[in-house]
Tab-separated table of C-alpha atoms in Angstrom:
chain	number	residue	atom	x	y	z
H	974	MET	CA	23.490	-43.191	-19.243
H	975	SER	CA	21.384	-42.188	-16.284
H	976	GLU	CA	23.809	-43.805	-13.759
H	977	HIS	CA	26.127	-41.412	-14.411
H	978	ILE	CA	24.904	-37.630	-14.736
H	979	GLY	CA	28.316	-36.053	-15.772
H	980	GLY	CA	29.701	-35.898	-19.377
H	981	GLU	CA	31.527	-33.493	-22.118
H	982	SER	CA	28.454	-32.845	-24.263
H	983	PRO	CA	25.285	-31.131	-22.677
H	984	ILE	CA	22.912	-32.657	-24.302
H	985	LEU	CA	24.392	-36.215	-23.176
H	986	ARG	CA	24.404	-34.642	-19.603
H	987	TRP	CA	20.102	-33.489	-19.285
H	988	ALA	CA	19.169	-36.826	-21.317
H	989	GLY	CA	21.302	-38.062	-18.357
H	990	LYS	CA	19.614	-35.641	-15.757
H	991	LEU	CA	16.248	-36.594	-17.180
H	992	GLY	CA	17.115	-40.386	-17.060
H	993	ALA	CA	17.379	-40.026	-13.858
H	994	PHE	CA	14.919	-38.264	-12.822
H	995	PHE	CA	12.440	-40.820	-14.414
H	996	GLY	CA	14.257	-43.073	-12.797
H	997	LEU	CA	14.569	-41.922	-9.048
H	998	SER	CA	11.055	-41.092	-9.649
H	999	LEU	CA	10.123	-44.232	-10.480
H	1000	PHE	CA	12.338	-46.144	-7.931
H	1001	TRP	CA	11.234	-43.484	-5.281
H	1002	LEU	CA	6.710	-44.982	-6.457
H	1003	LEU	CA	7.162	-48.671	-6.122
H	1004	CYS	CA	9.193	-47.866	-2.290
H	1005	CYS	CA	6.020	-45.480	-1.489
H	1006	LEU	CA	3.525	-48.590	-1.968
H	1007	PRO	CA	4.313	-50.512	1.973
H	1008	VAL	CA	3.604	-46.118	2.259
H	1009	VAL	CA	5.871	-47.482	6.102
H	1010	THR	CA	8.068	-47.109	3.892
H	1011	PHE	CA	6.884	-43.516	2.442
H	1012	PHE	CA	10.168	-41.690	5.000
H	1013	PRO	CA	13.293	-43.582	4.331
H	1014	ALA	CA	12.320	-44.045	0.318
H	1015	CYS	CA	12.469	-40.082	0.789
H	1016	VAL	CA	15.841	-39.556	2.671
H	1017	ALA	CA	16.745	-41.969	-0.164
H	1018	LEU	CA	15.498	-39.940	-2.962
H	1019	TYR	CA	16.759	-36.248	-1.705
H	1020	ASP	CA	20.332	-38.525	-1.608
H	1021	SER	CA	20.528	-39.535	-4.680
H	1022	VAL	CA	19.693	-36.103	-6.117
H	1023	VAL	CA	21.839	-34.208	-3.890
H	1024	HIS	CA	24.896	-35.881	-4.722
H	1025	CYS	CA	24.272	-37.322	-8.572
H	1026	VAL	CA	21.968	-34.310	-9.885
H	1027	HIS	CA	23.471	-31.219	-7.576
H	1028	GLY	CA	26.985	-33.164	-8.143
H	1029	ASP	CA	27.081	-34.954	-10.981
H	1030	GLU	CA	28.041	-38.338	-9.461
H	1031	PRO	CA	27.707	-41.382	-11.051
H	1032	GLY	CA	25.465	-44.626	-9.626
H	1033	ALA	CA	22.413	-42.597	-9.139
H	1034	PHE	CA	20.122	-45.720	-8.661
H	1035	GLY	CA	22.842	-47.629	-6.763
H	1036	ARG	CA	22.845	-44.745	-4.085
H	1037	PHE	CA	18.600	-44.379	-3.637
H	1038	PHE	CA	18.746	-48.097	-3.120
H	1039	THR	CA	21.800	-48.075	-0.929
H	1040	THR	CA	20.323	-45.099	1.428
H	1041	LEU	CA	16.797	-47.158	1.234
H	1042	LYS	CA	18.778	-49.954	3.123
H	1043	ASP	CA	20.427	-47.821	4.957
H	1044	GLU	CA	17.795	-45.614	6.686
H	1045	LEU	CA	14.987	-48.366	6.437
H	1046	PHE	CA	14.776	-48.838	10.275
H	1047	ARG	CA	14.869	-45.943	11.381
H	1048	GLY	CA	12.660	-44.734	8.742
H	1049	ILE	CA	9.818	-47.278	9.311
H	1050	LEU	CA	9.447	-45.675	12.647
H	1051	VAL	CA	8.860	-42.615	11.389
H	1052	SER	CA	6.733	-43.627	8.720
H	1053	VAL	CA	4.646	-44.783	11.465
H	1054	LEU	CA	4.627	-42.614	13.721
H	1055	TRP	CA	3.322	-39.942	11.094
H	1056	LEU	CA	0.213	-42.020	9.704
H	1057	VAL	CA	-1.069	-42.477	12.926
H	1058	LEU	CA	-0.307	-38.374	13.071
H	1059	ILE	CA	-2.147	-38.108	9.289
H	1060	ALA	CA	-5.169	-40.542	10.877
H	1061	VAL	CA	-6.139	-38.178	13.632
H	1062	PHE	CA	-5.911	-35.410	12.168
H	1063	VAL	CA	-7.935	-36.925	9.050
H	1064	VAL	CA	-10.536	-37.813	11.626
H	1065	GLY	CA	-10.486	-34.078	14.089
H	1066	PHE	CA	-10.423	-32.414	10.534
H	1067	GLN	CA	-14.365	-34.247	9.262
H	1068	ILE	CA	-15.561	-33.722	12.774
H	1069	VAL	CA	-14.546	-30.140	13.110
H	1070	ASN	CA	-15.585	-29.614	9.644
H	1071	ASN	CA	-18.752	-31.301	10.253
H	1072	MET	CA	-19.990	-29.518	13.111
H	1073	GLY	CA	-18.678	-26.620	10.800
H	1074	LYS	CA	-21.648	-27.470	8.739
H	1075	GLU	CA	-24.103	-26.763	10.868
H	1076	ASN	CA	-21.959	-23.865	13.374
H	1077	SER	CA	-20.183	-20.621	11.257
H	1078	VAL	CA	-18.103	-19.942	13.901
H	1079	PHE	CA	-16.952	-24.198	14.114
H	1080	ALA	CA	-15.801	-23.482	10.703
H	1081	MET	CA	-13.311	-21.016	11.215
H	1082	TYR	CA	-12.035	-23.555	13.889
H	1083	SER	CA	-12.028	-25.508	10.791
H	1084	VAL	CA	-9.926	-23.290	8.518
H	1085	VAL	CA	-7.613	-23.370	12.045
H	1086	TYR	CA	-7.470	-26.347	12.216
H	1087	ALA	CA	-5.800	-26.843	8.876
H	1088	GLY	CA	-3.748	-24.118	9.141
H	1089	THR	CA	-1.699	-25.827	12.075
H	1090	MET	CA	-0.938	-28.600	9.917
H	1091	LEU	CA	1.625	-26.530	8.515
H	1092	VAL	CA	3.674	-26.566	11.663
H	1093	PRO	CA	3.710	-30.932	10.859
H	1094	VAL	CA	4.212	-30.724	7.829
H	1095	SER	CA	6.787	-28.210	7.654
H	1096	MET	CA	8.559	-30.198	10.091
H	1097	LEU	CA	9.056	-32.892	7.597
H	1098	ALA	CA	10.072	-31.021	5.101
H	1099	TRP	CA	13.035	-30.692	7.060
H	1100	MET	CA	13.928	-34.020	8.585
H	1101	ILE	CA	14.585	-35.816	4.968
H	1102	PRO	CA	16.832	-33.307	4.017
H	1103	LEU	CA	18.559	-33.205	7.612
H	1104	GLN	CA	18.435	-37.247	8.015
H	1105	ALA	CA	20.225	-38.061	4.564
H	1106	ARG	CA	22.778	-34.955	5.052
H	1107	PHE	CA	22.804	-36.334	9.081
H	1108	GLN	CA	22.676	-39.206	11.650
H	1109	TYR	CA	19.927	-38.786	13.968
H	1110	LYS	CA	18.033	-40.699	16.664
H	1111	PHE	CA	14.306	-40.603	16.353
H	1112	TRP	CA	13.860	-38.121	18.780
H	1113	GLU	CA	16.466	-35.730	18.021
H	1114	LEU	CA	15.695	-35.297	14.420
H	1115	HIS	CA	12.216	-34.537	15.330
H	1116	ARG	CA	13.110	-31.874	17.480
H	1117	THR	CA	15.922	-30.590	15.275
H	1118	ALA	CA	13.509	-30.199	12.262
H	1119	LEU	CA	11.224	-28.085	14.553
H	1120	SER	CA	14.111	-25.946	15.482
H	1121	PHE	CA	14.913	-25.270	11.731
H	1122	VAL	CA	11.972	-24.362	10.892
H	1123	ILE	CA	11.491	-21.774	13.424
H	1124	LEU	CA	14.680	-21.022	12.615
H	1125	HIS	CA	15.024	-21.060	8.269
H	1126	LEU	CA	11.385	-19.666	8.216
H	1127	PRO	CA	12.244	-18.043	4.933
H	1128	ALA	CA	13.385	-21.651	3.752
H	1129	THR	CA	11.286	-23.423	4.703
H	1130	ILE	CA	8.057	-21.301	3.652
H	1131	GLY	CA	10.359	-22.416	0.486
H	1132	LEU	CA	9.953	-26.227	1.236
H	1133	ILE	CA	6.049	-25.960	1.451
H	1134	GLY	CA	5.754	-23.814	-1.927
H	1135	ILE	CA	7.477	-26.287	-3.927
H	1136	LEU	CA	6.068	-28.862	-2.218
H	1137	VAL	CA	2.184	-27.173	-2.716
H	1138	LEU	CA	2.950	-26.405	-6.519
H	1139	ALA	CA	3.819	-30.087	-7.197
H	1140	VAL	CA	1.472	-31.799	-6.100
H	1141	MET	CA	-1.218	-29.257	-7.620
H	1142	VAL	CA	0.418	-29.634	-11.005
H	1143	SER	CA	0.807	-33.754	-10.354
H	1144	ILE	CA	-3.672	-33.945	-9.964
H	1145	VAL	CA	-4.261	-31.768	-13.431
H	1146	ILE	CA	-1.520	-33.713	-14.813
H	1147	LEU	CA	-0.695	-37.112	-13.728
H	1148	PRO	CA	1.479	-38.776	-15.726
H	1149	LEU	CA	4.403	-36.448	-15.006
H	1150	LEU	CA	4.196	-38.238	-11.960
H	1151	LEU	CA	6.681	-39.990	-13.025
H	1152	LEU	CA	9.484	-37.151	-13.216
H	1153	ILE	CA	7.674	-34.480	-10.297
H	1154	PRO	CA	9.352	-36.447	-7.625
H	1155	ALA	CA	12.932	-36.054	-8.481
H	1156	ILE	CA	12.344	-32.508	-9.885
H	1157	THR	CA	11.018	-31.257	-6.998
H	1158	VAL	CA	13.348	-32.535	-4.412
H	1159	THR	CA	15.907	-30.878	-6.960
H	1160	PHE	CA	14.634	-27.142	-6.030
H	1161	GLN	CA	13.918	-28.394	-2.348
H	1162	ALA	CA	17.429	-29.304	-2.251
H	1163	ALA	CA	18.903	-26.089	-3.833
H	1164	LEU	CA	16.959	-24.215	-1.166
H	1165	ALA	CA	17.755	-26.765	2.083
H	1166	GLU	CA	21.730	-27.272	1.068
H	1167	LYS	CA	22.474	-23.783	1.037
H	1168	VAL	CA	21.335	-23.937	4.764
H	1169	LEU	CA	22.509	-26.764	5.901
H	1170	LYS	CA	26.119	-26.356	4.167
H	1171	LYS	CA	26.751	-23.832	6.563
H	1172	TYR	CA	26.613	-26.509	9.454
H	1173	GLU	CA	29.918	-28.580	9.729
H	1174	GLU	CA	29.154	-32.392	9.439
H	1175	ASP	CA	31.330	-32.530	12.879
H	1176	GLU	CA	29.254	-30.374	14.407
H	1177	MET	CA	25.914	-32.024	13.342
H	1178	PRO	CA	22.704	-29.399	14.904
H	1179	VAL	CA	20.669	-31.043	17.325
H	1180	ALA	CA	18.467	-29.314	19.412
H	1181	LYS	CA	17.979	-30.338	22.893
H	1182	GLU	CA	14.910	-31.235	24.466
H	1183	GLY	CA	11.407	-29.460	25.343
H	1184	LEU	CA	9.974	-26.290	23.258
H	1185	PHE	CA	11.994	-23.121	24.983
H	1186	ALA	CA	15.148	-25.385	24.355
H	1187	ASN	CA	14.423	-25.475	20.469
H	1188	LEU	CA	13.602	-21.984	20.672
H	1189	GLY	CA	16.418	-21.340	22.236
H	1190	PHE	CA	18.620	-23.722	19.854
H	1191	GLY	CA	17.217	-21.567	17.146
H	1192	ILE	CA	17.956	-18.754	18.443
H	1193	LYS	CA	21.408	-19.342	19.053
H	1194	LYS	CA	22.142	-20.628	16.096
H	1195	LEU	CA	20.757	-17.338	14.412
H	1196	VAL	CA	23.187	-15.277	16.055
H	1197	TYR	CA	26.059	-17.715	15.303
H	1198	SER	CA	25.080	-17.535	11.363
H	1199	PHE	CA	24.386	-13.848	11.552
H	1200	SER	CA	28.027	-13.203	13.334
H	1201	ALA	CA	29.810	-15.859	11.006
H	1202	ASP	CA	27.579	-13.923	7.860
H	1203	TYR	CA	29.622	-10.512	9.758
H	1204	GLN	CA	32.534	-11.936	10.349
H	1205	ASN	CA	32.938	-12.812	6.413
């Protein structure tokens, strides 16, 4: 039943969605166990949710593993990079936090240091839907995600807010981990897809190299977006 989300009966349809939430969340958790497969598993989960939960297409589980296979190599490289960044951040935060226990000035720095992590976390929140929707090269994906963080700030805040809420609920009610991953992505996709649908697949959004180029890309797309809305 969960392999085909559609159906005439609302009860069967919601039962199918619940089964898909459980199955996809379980597969995601299992596929994240090697750690380095975290990113391709996230892309596979997002792609399956968009097509088979939002879009009522059949074969949610089959699509998950097909996407996982397609994204595995590139996704492992992304995962390794981000694992290194996380390790560096954790070590750095521990150093600053320990200094903060002895000096109140460093205590303020530890708060600022933690706040700066919102930027890479926001990038990661966009990298998953971008890679699920389009096909990017390694650095193109990171540059474009940074541009989306700047360009679509309200949606970025929403994506992070949903993620934080999901983590908090998972900590309080651990068994919900068998449902929360897919449910979280369902709500995040509702925000992300509104943004991504503005971009034609044959005009894949790609940011150029450099920080100022990223900002220019965001401003250009922002002006284009407002112009298109005005004409409509």
